[in-house]
């Protein structure tokens, strides 16, 4: 079993689930008392959040680079960034380490492709929905058509993420607002929905919609386990 390196803390509410997903999946596949070999470097999210809204992606990239190098020095065999939005600076990670970097959008794209779907809704922060660092992987590498909410609904999802979810607040009101947005996208032809913020699956489950949901953190973690056990 190889050691999985995790860059977490963005936010810790979802990073803790990565640890659970890794260990649950290893136990499912190997049985007994097996658990995942992993290392996490967890950042201070307040610092990342400040730089994000300041638009200082270079500074964020440097912090991610440092975290990735810490993981490699500590003995990690692969690196995962436990957030969707900050993959905007994933090149800082992949170009600074000699071990593999597992991009979250690639794992999600493969999962959607395996289900034979073509037209997919995407929810996440405005950065994830509006910039192309995420959607271009899904479109160019997997031939997917991506639907995003309208401007007003994008703001609603974005505000819920930053004002509530990353602070550990998961309310029925926020849940229903997201479900309403998903239903709008379904009516536009979405065959499934990517929960492209690692906190969103804490709020929304497969029981809340009749189209498939793609839990990005779970898909990401499970693919890492598959990689770590492949030999």
Short mmCIF file of C-alpha atoms in Angstrom, two decimals:
data_model
loop_
_atom_site.label_atom_id
_atom_site.label_comp_id
_atom_site.label_asym_id
_atom_site.label_seq_id
_atom_site.Cartn_x
_atom_site.Cartn_y
_atom_site.Cartn_z
CA UNK A 1 0.00 0.00 0.00
CA UNK A 2 1.32 3.41 -0.97
CA UNK A 3 0.99 6.52 1.19
CA UNK A 4 -1.57 9.15 0.20
CA UNK A 5 -0.69 12.79 0.83
CA UNK A 6 -3.53 15.25 1.50
CA UNK A 7 -3.53 19.04 1.43
CA UNK A 8 -6.47 19.84 3.67
CA UNK A 9 -8.10 22.55 5.73
CA UNK A 10 -10.14 24.13 2.89
CA UNK A 11 -12.29 23.67 4.87
CA UNK A 12 -11.64 21.15 7.64
CA UNK A 13 -15.37 20.33 7.53
CA UNK A 14 -14.78 18.40 4.32
CA UNK A 15 -11.14 17.46 4.90
CA UNK A 16 -12.16 15.24 7.80
CA UNK A 17 -14.38 13.32 5.38
CA UNK A 18 -11.40 12.55 3.17
CA UNK A 19 -9.84 10.67 6.08
CA UNK A 20 -13.07 8.77 6.63
CA UNK A 21 -13.48 7.97 2.92
CA UNK A 22 -9.90 6.71 2.58
CA UNK A 23 -10.13 4.41 5.55
CA UNK A 24 -13.65 3.19 4.79
CA UNK A 25 -12.65 2.29 1.24
CA UNK A 26 -9.45 0.50 2.28
CA UNK A 27 -11.44 -1.57 4.79
CA UNK A 28 -14.04 -2.41 2.12
CA UNK A 29 -11.36 -3.59 -0.30
CA UNK A 30 -8.95 -5.28 2.09
CA UNK A 31 -11.08 -6.25 5.08
CA UNK A 32 -9.92 -7.00 8.58
CA UNK A 33 -8.23 -4.16 10.41
CA UNK A 34 -6.66 -2.58 7.32
CA UNK A 35 -6.66 1.22 7.14
CA UNK A 36 -5.22 3.81 4.80
CA UNK A 37 -1.64 5.01 4.92
CA UNK A 38 -1.95 8.77 4.65
CA UNK A 39 -0.41 12.09 5.65
CA UNK A 40 -2.21 15.44 5.81
CA UNK A 41 -0.87 18.99 5.77
CA UNK A 42 -3.74 21.21 6.85
CA UNK A 43 -3.64 24.94 6.11
CA UNK A 44 -5.32 27.86 7.87
CA UNK A 45 -8.44 28.43 5.77
CA UNK A 46 -8.84 32.06 6.92
CA UNK A 47 -5.58 32.89 5.18
CA UNK A 48 -6.61 31.08 1.99
CA UNK A 49 -10.06 32.71 2.03
CA UNK A 50 -8.54 36.18 2.40
CA UNK A 51 -6.18 35.63 -0.53
CA UNK A 52 -8.99 34.12 -2.62
CA UNK A 53 -11.23 37.18 -2.33
CA UNK A 54 -8.21 39.41 -2.82
CA UNK A 55 -7.56 37.56 -6.07
CA UNK A 56 -3.98 36.74 -5.09
CA UNK A 57 -3.84 33.31 -6.68
CA UNK A 58 -0.05 33.44 -6.91
CA UNK A 59 0.23 33.61 -3.12
CA UNK A 60 -2.24 30.74 -2.78
CA UNK A 61 -0.22 28.76 -5.32
CA UNK A 62 2.94 29.25 -3.30
CA UNK A 63 1.19 28.01 -0.15
CA UNK A 64 -0.06 24.92 -2.00
CA UNK A 65 3.42 24.33 -3.40
CA UNK A 66 4.91 24.43 0.09
CA UNK A 67 2.27 22.03 1.41
CA UNK A 68 2.86 19.58 -1.45
CA UNK A 69 6.61 19.65 -0.91
CA UNK A 70 6.07 19.01 2.80
CA UNK A 71 4.03 15.93 1.92
CA UNK A 72 6.63 14.59 -0.47
CA UNK A 73 9.38 15.17 2.11
CA UNK A 74 7.26 13.34 4.70
CA UNK A 75 7.03 10.25 2.49
CA UNK A 76 3.80 10.66 0.51
CA UNK A 77 3.65 8.73 -2.77
CA UNK A 78 0.85 10.83 -4.30
CA UNK A 79 -0.74 14.22 -3.53
CA UNK A 80 -4.43 15.15 -3.36
CA UNK A 81 -5.72 18.69 -2.94
CA UNK A 82 -8.85 18.33 -0.79
CA UNK A 83 -10.83 21.15 -2.38
CA UNK A 84 -12.27 21.94 -5.80
CA UNK A 85 -11.75 25.70 -6.05
CA UNK A 86 -8.05 25.77 -5.19
CA UNK A 87 -7.34 23.44 -8.11
CA UNK A 88 -7.19 26.75 -9.95
CA UNK A 89 -3.52 26.78 -8.84
CA UNK A 90 -2.89 23.04 -9.20
CA UNK A 91 0.03 23.68 -11.56
CA UNK A 92 1.98 25.04 -8.59
CA UNK A 93 1.66 21.60 -7.04
CA UNK A 94 2.24 19.37 -10.05
CA UNK A 95 5.29 21.35 -11.16
CA UNK A 96 6.93 21.39 -7.72
CA UNK A 97 6.92 17.69 -6.80
CA UNK A 98 8.29 14.49 -8.32
CA UNK A 99 5.41 12.28 -7.15
CA UNK A 100 2.00 12.13 -8.93
CA UNK A 101 -0.70 14.73 -8.35
CA UNK A 102 -4.27 13.42 -8.63
CA UNK A 103 -6.50 16.16 -10.07
CA UNK A 104 -10.04 16.10 -8.70
CA UNK A 105 -11.70 17.03 -12.02
CA UNK A 106 -10.04 14.09 -13.77
CA UNK A 107 -11.43 11.63 -11.23
CA UNK A 108 -14.89 13.20 -11.50
CA UNK A 109 -14.77 13.14 -15.29
CA UNK A 110 -13.94 9.45 -15.27
CA UNK A 111 -16.81 8.74 -12.88
CA UNK A 112 -19.30 10.56 -15.11
CA UNK A 113 -17.95 8.86 -18.24
CA UNK A 114 -18.36 5.44 -16.58
CA UNK A 115 -22.06 6.21 -16.09
CA UNK A 116 -22.45 7.13 -19.76
CA UNK A 117 -23.72 10.67 -19.07
CA UNK A 118 -23.03 13.61 -21.36
CA UNK A 119 -24.80 16.70 -20.01
CA UNK A 120 -23.87 17.56 -16.43
CA UNK A 121 -24.74 20.39 -14.04
CA UNK A 122 -21.98 21.90 -11.91
CA UNK A 123 -22.45 23.56 -8.51
CA UNK A 124 -19.60 25.11 -6.57
CA UNK A 125 -18.04 28.45 -5.77
CA UNK A 126 -18.26 31.15 -8.42
CA UNK A 127 -14.57 30.53 -9.11
CA UNK A 128 -15.23 26.88 -9.92
CA UNK A 129 -18.36 27.56 -11.95
CA UNK A 130 -17.18 30.61 -13.88
CA UNK A 131 -13.47 30.06 -14.50
CA UNK A 132 -12.33 27.37 -16.93
CA UNK A 133 -9.70 25.57 -14.84
CA UNK A 134 -12.25 22.91 -13.89
CA UNK A 135 -14.75 22.83 -16.74
CA UNK A 136 -12.12 22.65 -19.49
CA UNK A 137 -10.89 19.33 -18.10
CA UNK A 138 -14.43 17.95 -18.13
CA UNK A 139 -15.15 19.26 -21.62
CA UNK A 140 -11.82 18.67 -23.35
CA UNK A 141 -10.81 15.37 -21.75
CA UNK A 142 -14.24 13.75 -21.37
CA UNK A 143 -16.44 15.47 -23.97
CA UNK A 144 -18.99 16.61 -21.41
CA UNK A 145 -21.47 19.44 -21.80
CA UNK A 146 -21.47 21.50 -18.60
CA UNK A 147 -24.49 23.43 -17.34
CA UNK A 148 -24.01 26.06 -14.63
CA UNK A 149 -26.69 28.06 -12.81
CA UNK A 150 -27.65 31.56 -13.93
CA UNK A 151 -25.89 34.56 -12.42
CA UNK A 152 -28.30 34.98 -9.50
CA UNK A 153 -28.25 31.29 -8.61
CA UNK A 154 -24.45 31.17 -8.84
CA UNK A 155 -24.30 33.94 -6.26
CA UNK A 156 -26.72 32.06 -3.99
CA UNK A 157 -24.61 28.89 -4.07
CA UNK A 158 -21.37 30.87 -3.63
CA UNK A 159 -22.71 32.79 -0.62
CA UNK A 160 -24.03 29.63 1.04
CA UNK A 161 -20.63 27.98 0.69
CA UNK A 162 -18.58 30.85 2.12
CA UNK A 163 -21.06 32.22 4.67
CA UNK A 164 -22.37 28.91 5.98
CA UNK A 165 -20.89 25.60 4.84
CA UNK A 166 -17.19 26.30 5.44
CA UNK A 167 -18.21 27.48 8.92
CA UNK A 168 -19.97 24.22 9.70
CA UNK A 169 -23.51 25.56 9.22
CA UNK A 170 -25.78 23.19 7.25
CA UNK A 171 -29.40 24.33 7.30
CA UNK A 172 -32.59 23.09 5.69
CA UNK A 173 -33.04 26.50 4.07
CA UNK A 174 -29.66 26.29 2.35
CA UNK A 175 -30.37 22.71 1.33
CA UNK A 176 -33.69 23.61 -0.28
CA UNK A 177 -32.17 26.54 -2.17
CA UNK A 178 -29.57 24.22 -3.70
CA UNK A 179 -32.18 21.58 -4.51
CA UNK A 180 -34.27 24.22 -6.31
CA UNK A 181 -31.24 25.23 -8.37
CA UNK A 182 -30.49 21.60 -9.21
CA UNK A 183 -34.08 21.13 -10.36
CA UNK A 184 -33.80 24.14 -12.66
CA UNK A 185 -30.67 22.64 -14.25
CA UNK A 186 -32.41 19.27 -14.53
CA UNK A 187 -35.21 20.98 -16.46
CA UNK A 188 -32.53 22.35 -18.80
CA UNK A 189 -31.42 18.81 -19.57
CA UNK A 190 -28.84 18.01 -16.89
CA UNK A 191 -28.50 14.22 -16.53
CA UNK A 192 -26.57 14.51 -13.29
CA UNK A 193 -24.99 17.12 -11.01
CA UNK A 194 -21.42 17.60 -9.84
CA UNK A 195 -21.26 18.81 -6.25
CA UNK A 196 -18.12 20.76 -7.08
CA UNK A 197 -17.45 22.04 -3.61
CA UNK A 198 -16.30 19.49 -1.07
CA UNK A 199 -18.78 20.82 1.52
CA UNK A 200 -21.85 20.50 -0.69
CA UNK A 201 -22.25 16.71 -0.25
CA UNK A 202 -22.55 17.32 3.50
CA UNK A 203 -25.63 19.41 2.69
CA UNK A 204 -27.10 17.45 -0.23
CA UNK A 205 -27.43 13.68 -0.67
CA UNK A 206 -28.56 11.34 -3.42
CA UNK A 207 -31.97 11.23 -1.72
CA UNK A 208 -32.54 14.91 -2.48
CA UNK A 209 -32.72 14.62 -6.27
CA UNK A 210 -33.71 12.03 -8.84
CA UNK A 211 -30.66 12.61 -11.03
CA UNK A 212 -27.24 11.20 -10.08
CA UNK A 213 -25.03 13.35 -7.87
CA UNK A 214 -21.26 13.23 -8.03
CA UNK A 215 -19.66 13.69 -4.62
CA UNK A 216 -16.28 15.07 -5.67
CA UNK A 217 -14.45 14.42 -2.40
CA UNK A 218 -15.63 10.80 -2.19
CA UNK A 219 -14.79 10.11 -5.84
CA UNK A 220 -11.37 11.74 -5.37
CA UNK A 221 -10.58 9.77 -2.22
CA UNK A 222 -11.75 6.44 -3.64
CA UNK A 223 -9.59 6.90 -6.74
CA UNK A 224 -6.60 7.61 -4.51
CA UNK A 225 -7.18 4.36 -2.64
CA UNK A 226 -7.43 2.47 -5.93
CA UNK A 227 -4.10 4.00 -6.96
CA UNK A 228 -2.46 3.23 -3.63
CA UNK A 229 -3.44 -0.46 -3.83
CA UNK A 230 -2.93 -1.10 -7.55
CA UNK A 231 0.37 -2.92 -7.13
#
